[in-house]
PDB file of C-alpha atoms in Angstrom:
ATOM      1  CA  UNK A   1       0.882   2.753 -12.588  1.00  0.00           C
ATOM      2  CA  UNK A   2      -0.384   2.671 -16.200  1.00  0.00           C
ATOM      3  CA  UNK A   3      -4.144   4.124 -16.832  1.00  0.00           C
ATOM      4  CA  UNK A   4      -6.272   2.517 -19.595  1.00  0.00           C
ATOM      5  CA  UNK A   5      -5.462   5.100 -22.070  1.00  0.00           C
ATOM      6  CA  UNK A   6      -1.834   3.231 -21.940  1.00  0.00           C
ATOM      7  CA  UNK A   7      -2.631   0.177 -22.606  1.00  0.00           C
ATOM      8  CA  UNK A   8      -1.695  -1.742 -25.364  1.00  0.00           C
ATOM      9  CA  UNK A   9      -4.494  -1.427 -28.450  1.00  0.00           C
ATOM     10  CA  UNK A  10      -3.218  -4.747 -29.709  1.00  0.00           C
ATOM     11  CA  UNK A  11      -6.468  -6.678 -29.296  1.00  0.00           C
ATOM     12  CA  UNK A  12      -4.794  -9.370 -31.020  1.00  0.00           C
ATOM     13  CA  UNK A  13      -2.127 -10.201 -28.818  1.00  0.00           C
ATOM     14  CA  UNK A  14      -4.275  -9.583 -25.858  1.00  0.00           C
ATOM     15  CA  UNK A  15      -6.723 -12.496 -27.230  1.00  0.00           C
ATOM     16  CA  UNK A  16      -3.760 -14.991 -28.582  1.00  0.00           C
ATOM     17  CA  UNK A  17      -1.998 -14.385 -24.913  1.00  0.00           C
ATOM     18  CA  UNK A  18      -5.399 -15.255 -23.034  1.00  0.00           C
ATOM     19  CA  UNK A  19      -5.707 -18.429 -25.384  1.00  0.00           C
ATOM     20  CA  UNK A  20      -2.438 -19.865 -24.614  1.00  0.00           C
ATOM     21  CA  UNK A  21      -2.691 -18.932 -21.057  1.00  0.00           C
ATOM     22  CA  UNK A  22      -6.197 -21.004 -21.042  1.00  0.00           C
ATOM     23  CA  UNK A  23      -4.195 -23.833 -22.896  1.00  0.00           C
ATOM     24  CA  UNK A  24      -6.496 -23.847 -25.620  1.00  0.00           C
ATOM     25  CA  UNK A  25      -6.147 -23.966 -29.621  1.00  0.00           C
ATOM     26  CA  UNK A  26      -7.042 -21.152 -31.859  1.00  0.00           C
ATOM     27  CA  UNK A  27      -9.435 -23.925 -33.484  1.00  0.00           C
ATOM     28  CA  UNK A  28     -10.826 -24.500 -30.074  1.00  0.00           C
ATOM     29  CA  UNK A  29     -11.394 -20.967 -29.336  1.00  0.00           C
ATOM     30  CA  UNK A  30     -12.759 -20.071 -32.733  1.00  0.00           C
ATOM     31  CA  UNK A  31     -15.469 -22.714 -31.923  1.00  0.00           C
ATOM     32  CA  UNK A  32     -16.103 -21.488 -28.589  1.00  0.00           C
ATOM     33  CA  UNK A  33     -16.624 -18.442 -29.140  1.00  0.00           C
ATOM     34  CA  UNK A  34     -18.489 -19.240 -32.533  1.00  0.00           C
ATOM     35  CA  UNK A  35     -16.315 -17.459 -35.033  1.00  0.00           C
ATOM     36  CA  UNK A  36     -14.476 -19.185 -37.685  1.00  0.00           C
ATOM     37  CA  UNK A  37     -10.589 -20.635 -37.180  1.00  0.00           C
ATOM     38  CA  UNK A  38      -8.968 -18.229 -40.360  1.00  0.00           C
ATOM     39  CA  UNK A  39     -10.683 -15.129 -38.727  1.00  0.00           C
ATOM     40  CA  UNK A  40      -9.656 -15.477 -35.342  1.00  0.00           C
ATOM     41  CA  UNK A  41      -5.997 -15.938 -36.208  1.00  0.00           C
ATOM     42  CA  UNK A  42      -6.112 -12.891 -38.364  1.00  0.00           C
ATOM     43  CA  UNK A  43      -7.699 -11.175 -34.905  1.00  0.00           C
ATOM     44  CA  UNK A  44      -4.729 -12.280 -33.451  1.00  0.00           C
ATOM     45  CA  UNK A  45      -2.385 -11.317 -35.956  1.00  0.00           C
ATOM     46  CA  UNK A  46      -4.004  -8.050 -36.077  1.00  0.00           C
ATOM     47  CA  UNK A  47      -4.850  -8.188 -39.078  1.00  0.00           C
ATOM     48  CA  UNK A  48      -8.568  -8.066 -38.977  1.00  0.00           C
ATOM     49  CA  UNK A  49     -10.355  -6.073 -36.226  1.00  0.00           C
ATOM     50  CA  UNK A  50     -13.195  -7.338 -33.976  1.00  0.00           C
ATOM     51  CA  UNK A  51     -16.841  -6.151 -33.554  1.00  0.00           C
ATOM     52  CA  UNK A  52     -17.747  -5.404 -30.304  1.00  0.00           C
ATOM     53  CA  UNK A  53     -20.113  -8.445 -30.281  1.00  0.00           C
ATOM     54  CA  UNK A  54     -17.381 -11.016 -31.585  1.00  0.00           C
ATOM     55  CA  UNK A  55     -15.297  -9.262 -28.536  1.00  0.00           C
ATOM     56  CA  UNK A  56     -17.925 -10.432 -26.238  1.00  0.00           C
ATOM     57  CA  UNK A  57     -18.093 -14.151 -27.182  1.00  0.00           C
ATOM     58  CA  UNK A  58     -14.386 -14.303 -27.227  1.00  0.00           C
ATOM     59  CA  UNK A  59     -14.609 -12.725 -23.793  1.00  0.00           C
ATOM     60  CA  UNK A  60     -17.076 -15.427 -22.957  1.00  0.00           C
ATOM     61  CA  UNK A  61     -15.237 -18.247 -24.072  1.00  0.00           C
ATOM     62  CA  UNK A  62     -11.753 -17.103 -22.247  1.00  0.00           C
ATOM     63  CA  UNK A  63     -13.910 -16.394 -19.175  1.00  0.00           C
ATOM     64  CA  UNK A  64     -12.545 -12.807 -19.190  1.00  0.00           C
ATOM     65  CA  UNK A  65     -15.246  -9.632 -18.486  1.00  0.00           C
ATOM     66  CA  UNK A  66     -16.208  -8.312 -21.356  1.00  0.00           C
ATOM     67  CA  UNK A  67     -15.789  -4.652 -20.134  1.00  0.00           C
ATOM     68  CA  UNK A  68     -12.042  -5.704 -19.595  1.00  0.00           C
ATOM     69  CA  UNK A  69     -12.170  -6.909 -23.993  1.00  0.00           C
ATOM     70  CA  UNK A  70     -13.784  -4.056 -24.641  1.00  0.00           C
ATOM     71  CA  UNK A  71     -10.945  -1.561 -22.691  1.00  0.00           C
ATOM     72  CA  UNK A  72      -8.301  -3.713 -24.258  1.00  0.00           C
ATOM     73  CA  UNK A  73      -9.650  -3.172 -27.750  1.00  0.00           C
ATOM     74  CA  UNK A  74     -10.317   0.507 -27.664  1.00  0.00           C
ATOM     75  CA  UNK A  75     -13.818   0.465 -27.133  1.00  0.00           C
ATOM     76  CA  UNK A  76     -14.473   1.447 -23.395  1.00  0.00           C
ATOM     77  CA  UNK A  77     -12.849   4.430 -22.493  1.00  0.00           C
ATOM     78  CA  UNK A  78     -12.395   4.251 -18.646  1.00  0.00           C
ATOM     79  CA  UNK A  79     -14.282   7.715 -18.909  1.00  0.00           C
ATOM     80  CA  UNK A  80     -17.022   6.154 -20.354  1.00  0.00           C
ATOM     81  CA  UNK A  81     -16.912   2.998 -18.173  1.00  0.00           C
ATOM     82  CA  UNK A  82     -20.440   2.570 -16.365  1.00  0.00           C
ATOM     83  CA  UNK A  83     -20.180   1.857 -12.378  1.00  0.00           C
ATOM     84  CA  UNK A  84     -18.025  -0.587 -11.455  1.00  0.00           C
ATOM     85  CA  UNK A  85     -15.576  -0.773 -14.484  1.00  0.00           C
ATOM     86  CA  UNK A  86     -13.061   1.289 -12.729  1.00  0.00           C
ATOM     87  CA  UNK A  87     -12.413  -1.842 -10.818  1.00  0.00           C
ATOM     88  CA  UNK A  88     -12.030  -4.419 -14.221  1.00  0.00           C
ATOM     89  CA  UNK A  89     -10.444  -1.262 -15.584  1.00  0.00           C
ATOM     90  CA  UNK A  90      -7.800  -0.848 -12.660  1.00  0.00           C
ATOM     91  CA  UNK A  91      -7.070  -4.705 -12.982  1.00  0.00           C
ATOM     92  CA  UNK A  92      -6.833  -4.986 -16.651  1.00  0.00           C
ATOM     93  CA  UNK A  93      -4.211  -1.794 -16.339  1.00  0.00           C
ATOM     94  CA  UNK A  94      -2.042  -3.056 -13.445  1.00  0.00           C
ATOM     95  CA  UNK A  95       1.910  -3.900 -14.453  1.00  0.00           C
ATOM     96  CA  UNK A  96       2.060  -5.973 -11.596  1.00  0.00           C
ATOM     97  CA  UNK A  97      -0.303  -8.896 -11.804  1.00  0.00           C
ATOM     98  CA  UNK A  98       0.237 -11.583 -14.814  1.00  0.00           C
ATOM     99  CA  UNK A  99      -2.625 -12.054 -17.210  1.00  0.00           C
ATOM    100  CA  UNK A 100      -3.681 -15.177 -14.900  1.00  0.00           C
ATOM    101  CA  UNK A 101      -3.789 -13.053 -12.479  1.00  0.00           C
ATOM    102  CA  UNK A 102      -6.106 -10.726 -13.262  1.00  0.00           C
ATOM    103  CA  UNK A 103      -8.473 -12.691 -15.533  1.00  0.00           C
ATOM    104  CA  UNK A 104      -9.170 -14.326 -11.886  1.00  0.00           C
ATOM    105  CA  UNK A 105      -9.315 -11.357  -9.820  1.00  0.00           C
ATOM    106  CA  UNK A 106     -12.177 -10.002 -12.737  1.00  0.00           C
ATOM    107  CA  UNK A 107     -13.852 -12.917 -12.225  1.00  0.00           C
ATOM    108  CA  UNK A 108     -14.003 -13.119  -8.492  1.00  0.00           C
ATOM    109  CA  UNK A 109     -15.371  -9.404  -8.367  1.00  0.00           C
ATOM    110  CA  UNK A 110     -17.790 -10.122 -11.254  1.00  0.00           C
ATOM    111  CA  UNK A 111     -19.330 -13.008  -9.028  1.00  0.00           C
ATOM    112  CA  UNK A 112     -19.234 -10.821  -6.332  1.00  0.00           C
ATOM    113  CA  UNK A 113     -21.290  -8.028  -8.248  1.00  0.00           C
ATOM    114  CA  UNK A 114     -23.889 -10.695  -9.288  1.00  0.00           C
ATOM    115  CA  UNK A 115     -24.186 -12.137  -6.176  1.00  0.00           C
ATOM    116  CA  UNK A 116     -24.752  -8.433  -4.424  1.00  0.00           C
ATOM    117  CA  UNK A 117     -27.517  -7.648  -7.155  1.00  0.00           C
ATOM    118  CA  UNK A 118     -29.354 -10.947  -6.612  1.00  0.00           C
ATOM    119  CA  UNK A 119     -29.415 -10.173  -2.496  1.00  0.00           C
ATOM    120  CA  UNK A 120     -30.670  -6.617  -3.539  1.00  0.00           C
ATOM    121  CA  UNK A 121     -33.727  -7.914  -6.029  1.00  0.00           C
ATOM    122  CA  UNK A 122     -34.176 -10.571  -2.617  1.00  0.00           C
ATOM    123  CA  UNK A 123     -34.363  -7.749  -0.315  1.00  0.00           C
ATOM    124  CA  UNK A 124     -36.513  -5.468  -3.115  1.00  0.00           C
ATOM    125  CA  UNK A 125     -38.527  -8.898  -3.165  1.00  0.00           C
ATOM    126  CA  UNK A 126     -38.962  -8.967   0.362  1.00  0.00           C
ATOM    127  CA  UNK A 127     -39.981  -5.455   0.862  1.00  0.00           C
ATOM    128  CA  UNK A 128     -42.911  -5.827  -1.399  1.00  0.00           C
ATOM    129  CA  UNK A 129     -43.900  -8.778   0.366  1.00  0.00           C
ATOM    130  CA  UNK A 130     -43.856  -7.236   3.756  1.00  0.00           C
ATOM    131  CA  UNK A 131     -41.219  -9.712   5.433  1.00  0.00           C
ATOM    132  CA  UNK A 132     -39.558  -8.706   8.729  1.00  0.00           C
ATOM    133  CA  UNK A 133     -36.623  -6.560   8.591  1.00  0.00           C
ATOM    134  CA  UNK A 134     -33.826  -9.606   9.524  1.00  0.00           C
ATOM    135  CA  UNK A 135     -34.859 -11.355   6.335  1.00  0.00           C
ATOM    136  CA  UNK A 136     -33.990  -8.381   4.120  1.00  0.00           C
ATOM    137  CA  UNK A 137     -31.275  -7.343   5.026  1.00  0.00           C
ATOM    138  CA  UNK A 138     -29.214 -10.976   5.924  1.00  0.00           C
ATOM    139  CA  UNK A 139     -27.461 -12.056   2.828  1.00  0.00           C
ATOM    140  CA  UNK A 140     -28.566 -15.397   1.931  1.00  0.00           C
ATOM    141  CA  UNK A 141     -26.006 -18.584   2.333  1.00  0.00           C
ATOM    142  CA  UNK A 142     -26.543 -19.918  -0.868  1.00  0.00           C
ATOM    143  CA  UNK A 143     -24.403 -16.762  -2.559  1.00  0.00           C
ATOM    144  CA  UNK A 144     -22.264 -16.827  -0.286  1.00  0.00           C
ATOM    145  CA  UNK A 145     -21.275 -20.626  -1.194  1.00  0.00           C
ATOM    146  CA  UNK A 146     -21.420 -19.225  -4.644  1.00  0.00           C
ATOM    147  CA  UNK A 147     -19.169 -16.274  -4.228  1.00  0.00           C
ATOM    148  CA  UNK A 148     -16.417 -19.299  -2.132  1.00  0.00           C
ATOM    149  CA  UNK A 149     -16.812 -21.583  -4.994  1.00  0.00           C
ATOM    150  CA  UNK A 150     -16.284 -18.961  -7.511  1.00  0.00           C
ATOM    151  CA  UNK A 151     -13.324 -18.031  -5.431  1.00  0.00           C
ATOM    152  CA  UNK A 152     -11.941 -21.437  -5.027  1.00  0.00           C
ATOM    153  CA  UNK A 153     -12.176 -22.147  -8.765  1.00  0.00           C
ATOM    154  CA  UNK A 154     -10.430 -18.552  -9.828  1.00  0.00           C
ATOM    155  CA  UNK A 155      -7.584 -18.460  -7.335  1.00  0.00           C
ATOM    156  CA  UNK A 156      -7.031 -22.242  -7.143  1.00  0.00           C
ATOM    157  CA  UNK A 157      -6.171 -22.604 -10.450  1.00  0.00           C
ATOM    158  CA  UNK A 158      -4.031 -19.527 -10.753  1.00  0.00           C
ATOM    159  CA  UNK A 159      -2.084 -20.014  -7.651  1.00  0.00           C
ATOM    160  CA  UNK A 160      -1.049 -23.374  -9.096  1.00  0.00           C
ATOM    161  CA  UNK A 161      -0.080 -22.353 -12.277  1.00  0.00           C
ATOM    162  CA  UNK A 162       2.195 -18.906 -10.875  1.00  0.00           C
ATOM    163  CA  UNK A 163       4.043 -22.011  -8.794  1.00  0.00           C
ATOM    164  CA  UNK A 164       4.983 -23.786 -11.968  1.00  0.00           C
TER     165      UNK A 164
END
């Protein structure tokens, strides 16, 4: 299995391969992710290299985790990676799974992470106000519909396009 330090450092090709995988333009990108069109192909050429912040609006407009940009581009060393990266980092790193693949399986965990801090700040919420016990610690149904539709969106979508 390959570890993050052997991944590929080409930033460029990881962002043009994402692009065409999302079936978008470079010109629809670079105005996505608010960066102009002549820049963002020499990103993908590798010919210019990326701050971290225009890293994380390209990771925002490819609906990728920006930890998972970041350890493609050299930035996060899995070393370095705070609590939970080892996860994005493990995806991002695995021969196995096609780039559709695991952009979908970093965004299903990244709902799931969200939707486990908001029932913690509920229950933390709950606890100040003195609620019984059953409230705090049931997870409420409302992430839960979140974390399917998050689920059906990610997988849905991928599944279908692996079958083509």
């Amino acid at each position: 299995m390959a570890t993050p330090k052997d991944l590929p450092r080409d930033i460029g090709g990881f962002i043009r391969d994402m692009r065409r995988n999302a079936k978008i333009s470079l010109r629809q990108l670079a105005d996505q992710a608010g960066v102009s069109n002549p820049y963002l192909s020499q990103v993908e050429r590798g010919l210019r290299k990326p701050s971290a912040e225009v890293l994380q609006q390209l990771a925002s407009a490819l609906r990728v985790s920006t930890p998972v940009m970041y350890l493609r581009a050299g930035l996060l060393d899995a070393l370095d990676a705070k609590e939970g990266q080892g996860v994005t980092a493990a995806i991002a790193a695995d021969p196995d799974l096609t780039v559709s693949q695991k952009q979908s399986l970093s965004q299903i965990y990244e709902t799931f992470r969200r939707e486990n801090a908001r029932a913690a700040a509920d229950a933390t919420a709950a606890d100040a106000a003195d609620e019984p016990e059953e409230s705090q610690t049931a997870t409420p149904k409302p992430a839960k519909k979140t974390a399917k539709k998050a689920v059906k969106k990610t997988v849905a979508p991928a599944a279908e396009e692996e079958n083509q």
